[in-house]
CSV table of C-alpha atoms in Angstrom, one decimal:
chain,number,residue,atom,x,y,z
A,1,UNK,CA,216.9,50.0,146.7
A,2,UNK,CA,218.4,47.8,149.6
A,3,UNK,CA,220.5,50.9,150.9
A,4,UNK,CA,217.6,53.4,150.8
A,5,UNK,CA,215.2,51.3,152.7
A,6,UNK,CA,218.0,50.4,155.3
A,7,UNK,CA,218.7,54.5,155.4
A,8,UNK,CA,214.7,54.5,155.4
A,9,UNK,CA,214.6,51.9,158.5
A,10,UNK,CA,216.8,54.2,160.1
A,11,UNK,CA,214.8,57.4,159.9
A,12,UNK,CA,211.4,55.7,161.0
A,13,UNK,CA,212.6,54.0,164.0
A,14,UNK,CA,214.6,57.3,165.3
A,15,UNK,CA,212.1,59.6,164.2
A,16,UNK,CA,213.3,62.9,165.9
A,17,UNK,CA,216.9,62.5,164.2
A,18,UNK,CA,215.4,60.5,161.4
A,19,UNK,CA,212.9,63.6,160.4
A,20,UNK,CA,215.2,66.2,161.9
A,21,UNK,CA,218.1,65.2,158.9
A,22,UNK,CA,215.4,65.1,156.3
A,23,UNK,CA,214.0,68.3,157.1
A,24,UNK,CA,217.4,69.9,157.5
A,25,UNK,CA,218.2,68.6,154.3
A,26,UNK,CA,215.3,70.2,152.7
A,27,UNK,CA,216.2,73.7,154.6
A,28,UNK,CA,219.9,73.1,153.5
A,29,UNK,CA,219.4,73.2,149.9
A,30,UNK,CA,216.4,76.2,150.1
A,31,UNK,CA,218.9,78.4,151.9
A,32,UNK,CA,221.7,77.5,149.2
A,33,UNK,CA,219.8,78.1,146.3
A,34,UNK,CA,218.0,81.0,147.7
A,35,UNK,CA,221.5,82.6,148.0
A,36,UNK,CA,220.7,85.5,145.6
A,37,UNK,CA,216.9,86.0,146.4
A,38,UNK,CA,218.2,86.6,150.2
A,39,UNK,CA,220.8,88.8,149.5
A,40,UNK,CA,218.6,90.9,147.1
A,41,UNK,CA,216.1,91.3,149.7
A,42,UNK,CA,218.5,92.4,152.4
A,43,UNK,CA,220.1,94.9,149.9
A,44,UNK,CA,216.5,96.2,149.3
A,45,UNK,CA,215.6,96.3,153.1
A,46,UNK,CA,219.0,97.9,153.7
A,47,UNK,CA,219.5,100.9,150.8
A,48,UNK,CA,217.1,102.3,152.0
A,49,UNK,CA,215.0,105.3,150.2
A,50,UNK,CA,215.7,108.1,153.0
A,51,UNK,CA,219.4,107.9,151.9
A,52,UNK,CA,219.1,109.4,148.5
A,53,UNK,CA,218.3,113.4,148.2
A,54,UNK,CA,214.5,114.9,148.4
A,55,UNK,CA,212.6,117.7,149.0
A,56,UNK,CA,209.1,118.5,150.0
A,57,UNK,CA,206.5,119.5,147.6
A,58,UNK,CA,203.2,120.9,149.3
A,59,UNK,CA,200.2,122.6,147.5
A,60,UNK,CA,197.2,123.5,147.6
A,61,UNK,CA,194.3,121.1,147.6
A,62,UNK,CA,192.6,122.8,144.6
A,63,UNK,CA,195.5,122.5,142.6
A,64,UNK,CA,195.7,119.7,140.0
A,65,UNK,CA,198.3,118.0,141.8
A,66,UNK,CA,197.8,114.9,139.8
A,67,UNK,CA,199.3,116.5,136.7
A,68,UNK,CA,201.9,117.7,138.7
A,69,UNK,CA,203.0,114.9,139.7
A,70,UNK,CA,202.4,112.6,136.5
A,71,UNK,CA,204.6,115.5,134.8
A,72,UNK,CA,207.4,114.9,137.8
A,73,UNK,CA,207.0,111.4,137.7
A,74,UNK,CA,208.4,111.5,133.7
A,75,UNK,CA,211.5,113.0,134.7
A,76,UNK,CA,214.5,110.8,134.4
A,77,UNK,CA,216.0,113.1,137.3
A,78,UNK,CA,213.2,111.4,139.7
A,79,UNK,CA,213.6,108.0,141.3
A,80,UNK,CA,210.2,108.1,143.5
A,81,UNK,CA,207.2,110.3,144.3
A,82,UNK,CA,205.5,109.7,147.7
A,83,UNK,CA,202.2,111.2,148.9
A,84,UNK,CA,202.6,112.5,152.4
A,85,UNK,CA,200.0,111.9,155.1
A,86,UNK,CA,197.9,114.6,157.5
A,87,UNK,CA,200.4,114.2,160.4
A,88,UNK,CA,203.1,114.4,158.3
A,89,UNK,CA,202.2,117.3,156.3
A,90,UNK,CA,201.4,119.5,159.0
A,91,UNK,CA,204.6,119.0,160.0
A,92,UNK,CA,206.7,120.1,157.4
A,93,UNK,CA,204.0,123.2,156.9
A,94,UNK,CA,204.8,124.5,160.5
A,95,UNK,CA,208.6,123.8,160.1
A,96,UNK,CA,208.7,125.6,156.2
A,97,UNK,CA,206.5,128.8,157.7
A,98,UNK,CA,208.6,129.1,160.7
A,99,UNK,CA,211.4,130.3,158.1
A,100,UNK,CA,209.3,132.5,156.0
A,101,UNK,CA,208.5,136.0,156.5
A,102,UNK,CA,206.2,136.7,159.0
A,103,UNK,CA,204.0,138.6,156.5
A,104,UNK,CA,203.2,135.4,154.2
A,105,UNK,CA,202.5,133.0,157.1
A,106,UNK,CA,198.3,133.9,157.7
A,107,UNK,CA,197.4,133.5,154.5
A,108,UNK,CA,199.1,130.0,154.0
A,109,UNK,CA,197.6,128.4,157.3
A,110,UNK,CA,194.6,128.8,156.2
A,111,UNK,CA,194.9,126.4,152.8
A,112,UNK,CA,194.6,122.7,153.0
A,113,UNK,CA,197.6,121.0,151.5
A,114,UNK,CA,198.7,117.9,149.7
A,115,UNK,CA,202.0,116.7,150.2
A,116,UNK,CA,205.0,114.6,148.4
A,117,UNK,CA,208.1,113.7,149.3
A,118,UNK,CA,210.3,114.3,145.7
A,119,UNK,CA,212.9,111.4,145.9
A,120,UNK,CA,216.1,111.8,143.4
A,121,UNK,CA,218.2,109.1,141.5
A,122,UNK,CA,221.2,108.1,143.3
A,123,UNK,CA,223.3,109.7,140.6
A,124,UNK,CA,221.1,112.8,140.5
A,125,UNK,CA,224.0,116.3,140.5
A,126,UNK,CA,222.8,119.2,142.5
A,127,UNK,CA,222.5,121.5,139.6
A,128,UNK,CA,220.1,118.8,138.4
A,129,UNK,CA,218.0,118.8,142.0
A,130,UNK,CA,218.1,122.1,141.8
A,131,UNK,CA,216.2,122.7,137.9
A,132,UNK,CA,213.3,120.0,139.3
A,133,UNK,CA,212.8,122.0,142.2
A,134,UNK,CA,212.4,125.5,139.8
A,135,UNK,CA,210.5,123.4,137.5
A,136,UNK,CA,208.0,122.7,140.0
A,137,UNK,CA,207.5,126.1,141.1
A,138,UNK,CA,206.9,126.8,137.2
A,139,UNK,CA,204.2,124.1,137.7
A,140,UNK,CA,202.2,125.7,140.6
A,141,UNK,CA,201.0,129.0,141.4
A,142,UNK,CA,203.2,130.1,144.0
A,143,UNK,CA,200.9,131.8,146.4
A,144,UNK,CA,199.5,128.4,146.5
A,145,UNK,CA,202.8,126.2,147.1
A,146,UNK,CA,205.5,125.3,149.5
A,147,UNK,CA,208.5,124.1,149.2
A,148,UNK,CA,211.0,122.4,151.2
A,149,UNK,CA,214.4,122.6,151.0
A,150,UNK,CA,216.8,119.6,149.4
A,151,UNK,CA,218.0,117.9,151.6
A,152,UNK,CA,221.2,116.7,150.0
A,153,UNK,CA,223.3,114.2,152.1
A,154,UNK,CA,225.2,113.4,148.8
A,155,UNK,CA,228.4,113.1,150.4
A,156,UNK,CA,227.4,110.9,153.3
A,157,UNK,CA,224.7,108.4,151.7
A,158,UNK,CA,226.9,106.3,149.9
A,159,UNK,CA,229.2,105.3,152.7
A,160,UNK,CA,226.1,104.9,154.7
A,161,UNK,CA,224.4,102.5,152.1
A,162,UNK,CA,227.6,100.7,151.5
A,163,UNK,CA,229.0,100.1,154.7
A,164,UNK,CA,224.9,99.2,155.8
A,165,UNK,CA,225.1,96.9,151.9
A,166,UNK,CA,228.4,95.2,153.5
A,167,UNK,CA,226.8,94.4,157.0
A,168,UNK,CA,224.0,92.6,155.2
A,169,UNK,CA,226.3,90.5,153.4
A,170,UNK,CA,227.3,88.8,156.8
A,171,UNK,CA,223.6,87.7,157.5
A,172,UNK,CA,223.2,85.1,154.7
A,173,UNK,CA,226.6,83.3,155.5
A,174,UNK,CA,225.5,83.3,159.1
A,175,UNK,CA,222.3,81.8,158.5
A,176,UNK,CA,224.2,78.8,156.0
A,177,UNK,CA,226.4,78.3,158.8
A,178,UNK,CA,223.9,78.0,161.2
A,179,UNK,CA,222.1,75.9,159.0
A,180,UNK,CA,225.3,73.4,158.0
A,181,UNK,CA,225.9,73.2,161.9
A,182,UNK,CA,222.6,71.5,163.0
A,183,UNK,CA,222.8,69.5,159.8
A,184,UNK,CA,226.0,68.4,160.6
A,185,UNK,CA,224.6,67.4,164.2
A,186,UNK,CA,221.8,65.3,163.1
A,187,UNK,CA,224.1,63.8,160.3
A,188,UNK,CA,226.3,62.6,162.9
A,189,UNK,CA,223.3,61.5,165.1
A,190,UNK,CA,222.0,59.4,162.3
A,191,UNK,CA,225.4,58.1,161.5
A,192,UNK,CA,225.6,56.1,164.6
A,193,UNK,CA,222.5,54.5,164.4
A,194,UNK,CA,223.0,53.5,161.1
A,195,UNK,CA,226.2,52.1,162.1
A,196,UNK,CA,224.8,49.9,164.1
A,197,UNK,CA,222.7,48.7,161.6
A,198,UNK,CA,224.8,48.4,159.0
A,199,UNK,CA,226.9,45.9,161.6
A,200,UNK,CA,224.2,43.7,161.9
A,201,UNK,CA,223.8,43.2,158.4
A,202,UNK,CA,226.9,42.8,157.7
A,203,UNK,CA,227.5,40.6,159.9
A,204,UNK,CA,224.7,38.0,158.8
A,205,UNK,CA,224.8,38.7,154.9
A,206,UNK,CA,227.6,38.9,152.4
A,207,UNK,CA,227.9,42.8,152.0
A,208,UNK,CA,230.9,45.0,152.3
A,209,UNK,CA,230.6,49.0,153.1
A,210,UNK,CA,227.2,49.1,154.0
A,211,UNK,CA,227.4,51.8,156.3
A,212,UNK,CA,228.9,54.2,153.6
A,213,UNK,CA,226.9,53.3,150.7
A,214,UNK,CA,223.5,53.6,152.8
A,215,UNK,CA,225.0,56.8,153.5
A,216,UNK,CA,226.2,58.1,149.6
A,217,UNK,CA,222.5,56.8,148.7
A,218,UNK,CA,220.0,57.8,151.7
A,219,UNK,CA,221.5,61.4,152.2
A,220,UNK,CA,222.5,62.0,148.1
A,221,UNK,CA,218.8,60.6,147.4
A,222,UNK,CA,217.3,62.8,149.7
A,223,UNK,CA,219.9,65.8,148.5
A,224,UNK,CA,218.7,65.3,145.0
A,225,UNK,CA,214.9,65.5,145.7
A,226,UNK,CA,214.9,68.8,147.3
A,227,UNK,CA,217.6,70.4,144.5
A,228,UNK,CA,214.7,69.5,142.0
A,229,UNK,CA,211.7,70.3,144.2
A,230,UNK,CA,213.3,73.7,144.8
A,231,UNK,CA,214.9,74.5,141.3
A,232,UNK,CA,211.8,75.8,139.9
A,233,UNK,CA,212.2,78.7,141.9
A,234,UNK,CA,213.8,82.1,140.1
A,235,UNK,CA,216.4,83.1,140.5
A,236,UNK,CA,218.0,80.0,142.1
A,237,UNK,CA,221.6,79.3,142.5
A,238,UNK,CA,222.6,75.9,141.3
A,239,UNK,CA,226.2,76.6,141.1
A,240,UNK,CA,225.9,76.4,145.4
A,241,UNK,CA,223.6,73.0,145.4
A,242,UNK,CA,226.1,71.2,142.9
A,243,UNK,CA,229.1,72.3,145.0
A,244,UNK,CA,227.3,71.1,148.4
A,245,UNK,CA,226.7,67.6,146.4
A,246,UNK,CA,230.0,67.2,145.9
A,247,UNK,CA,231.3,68.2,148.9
A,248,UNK,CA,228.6,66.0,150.8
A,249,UNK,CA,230.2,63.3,149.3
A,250,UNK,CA,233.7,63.7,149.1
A,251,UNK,CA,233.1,64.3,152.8
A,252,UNK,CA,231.4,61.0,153.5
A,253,UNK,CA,234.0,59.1,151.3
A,254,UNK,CA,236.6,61.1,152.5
A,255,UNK,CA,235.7,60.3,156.1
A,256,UNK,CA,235.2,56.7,155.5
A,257,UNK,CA,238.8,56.2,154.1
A,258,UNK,CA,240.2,58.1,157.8
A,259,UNK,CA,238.7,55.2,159.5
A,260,UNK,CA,240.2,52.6,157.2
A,261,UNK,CA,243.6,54.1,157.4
A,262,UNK,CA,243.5,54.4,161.1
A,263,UNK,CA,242.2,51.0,161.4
């Protein structure tokens, strides 16, 4: 208890560095454990949905398009079904017509459409694509549907997701080392004043090493709280908070014995 309230003593008389190294320390040990909840989430932000193969399904309003799609939505072949909006609708319905025959484009303007972007598994084969897209027009009356065409980018999508999977990888490490850098600031900071405390009293009462045990005990105290405040999070990685523990210290000791050999 002596070298937590000296390390204590420290942080409320300095409290911009004092507060600054606790909260670091907190922030420290979220970001470590939070290792695979980041990267999860950037994987998720980056693979994104527009790089797997669709089509365009628009019908008729007075079709039951809610059985058509609860009957595409059991098909293993289908990743996603989105419903399109007005803007976006009209959109496709000019760009679809302007390849048709002339002949079938009066009739079909004048139908009010729902719309749904089709969205295919990743490992989804064209032959496959290509037996959902019959099996809808099986589903629909055909005066009453449009369809887009697939738009199959097969053989570029997964060299775009990785290489887009890979570039997310560097964010996390450069937020740790971001991170580790102002902690390492403040720890330094909050070094020296407890150096100078740790002098005094070592100077007036029989203790040896009081700068380095305050240390091992104020920081490793303050190390362990947050581990357990932040364990009951999922999905946290523990492995990374055990091997910052031990590296904290080994680089406290470590730095300790430099001095005493130089000395």
């Amino acid at each position: 208890m002596f070298y937590l309230s000296l390390f204590t003593r420290a942080v409320r008389e300095h409290p911009l560095k004092g507060f600054g190294f606790v909260f670091l320390c907190g922030l420290f040990i979220l970001v470590l454990l939070a290792q695979n909840i980041v990267n999860d989430f950037l994987e998720s932000k980056f693979a994104k949905k527009d790089y797997f193969s669709y089509f365009y399904v628009l019908m008729s309003s007075s079709e039951n398009h809610e059985d058509v799609v609860r009957k595409l939505r059991d098909l293993a072949e289908i990743k996603q079904i989105e419903t399109l909006n007005q803007a976006v609708i009209a959109k496709e319905v000019k760009k679809i017509l302007s390849e048709l025959d002339v002949n079938t484009l009066s009739p079909m303007l004048n139908l009010e459409y729902v719309g749904f972007k089709i969205i295919f598994g990743l490992k989804t084969s064209i032959r496959s694509q290509q037996l959902v897209r019959e099996y809808v027009e099986r589903l629909v009356d055909k005066k009453n549907l449009i369809l887009g065409d697939i738009k199959d980018n097969i053989s570029e999508k997964k060299d775009q997701e990785d290489f887009l999977i890979q570039k997310s990888h560097f964010i996390y490490p450069s937020i740790l080392l971001m991170v580790i850098g102002l902690w390492l600031v403040f720890f330094i900071s909050l070094k020296k004043t407890l150096s100078r405390i740790a002098y005094l009293v070592e100077q007036y009462q029989r203790r040896r090493q009081v700068l380095l045990k305050t240390l091992l005990i104020g920081v490793g105290s303050w190390l362990v709280f947050f581990i357990l405040i932040f364990s009951f999070i999922p999905q946290v990685n523990h492995l990374n908070a055990v091997g910052v523990i031990i590296l904290v210290l080994f680089m406290i000791v470590g730095g300790f014995k430099k001095n005493m050999w130089e000395s």
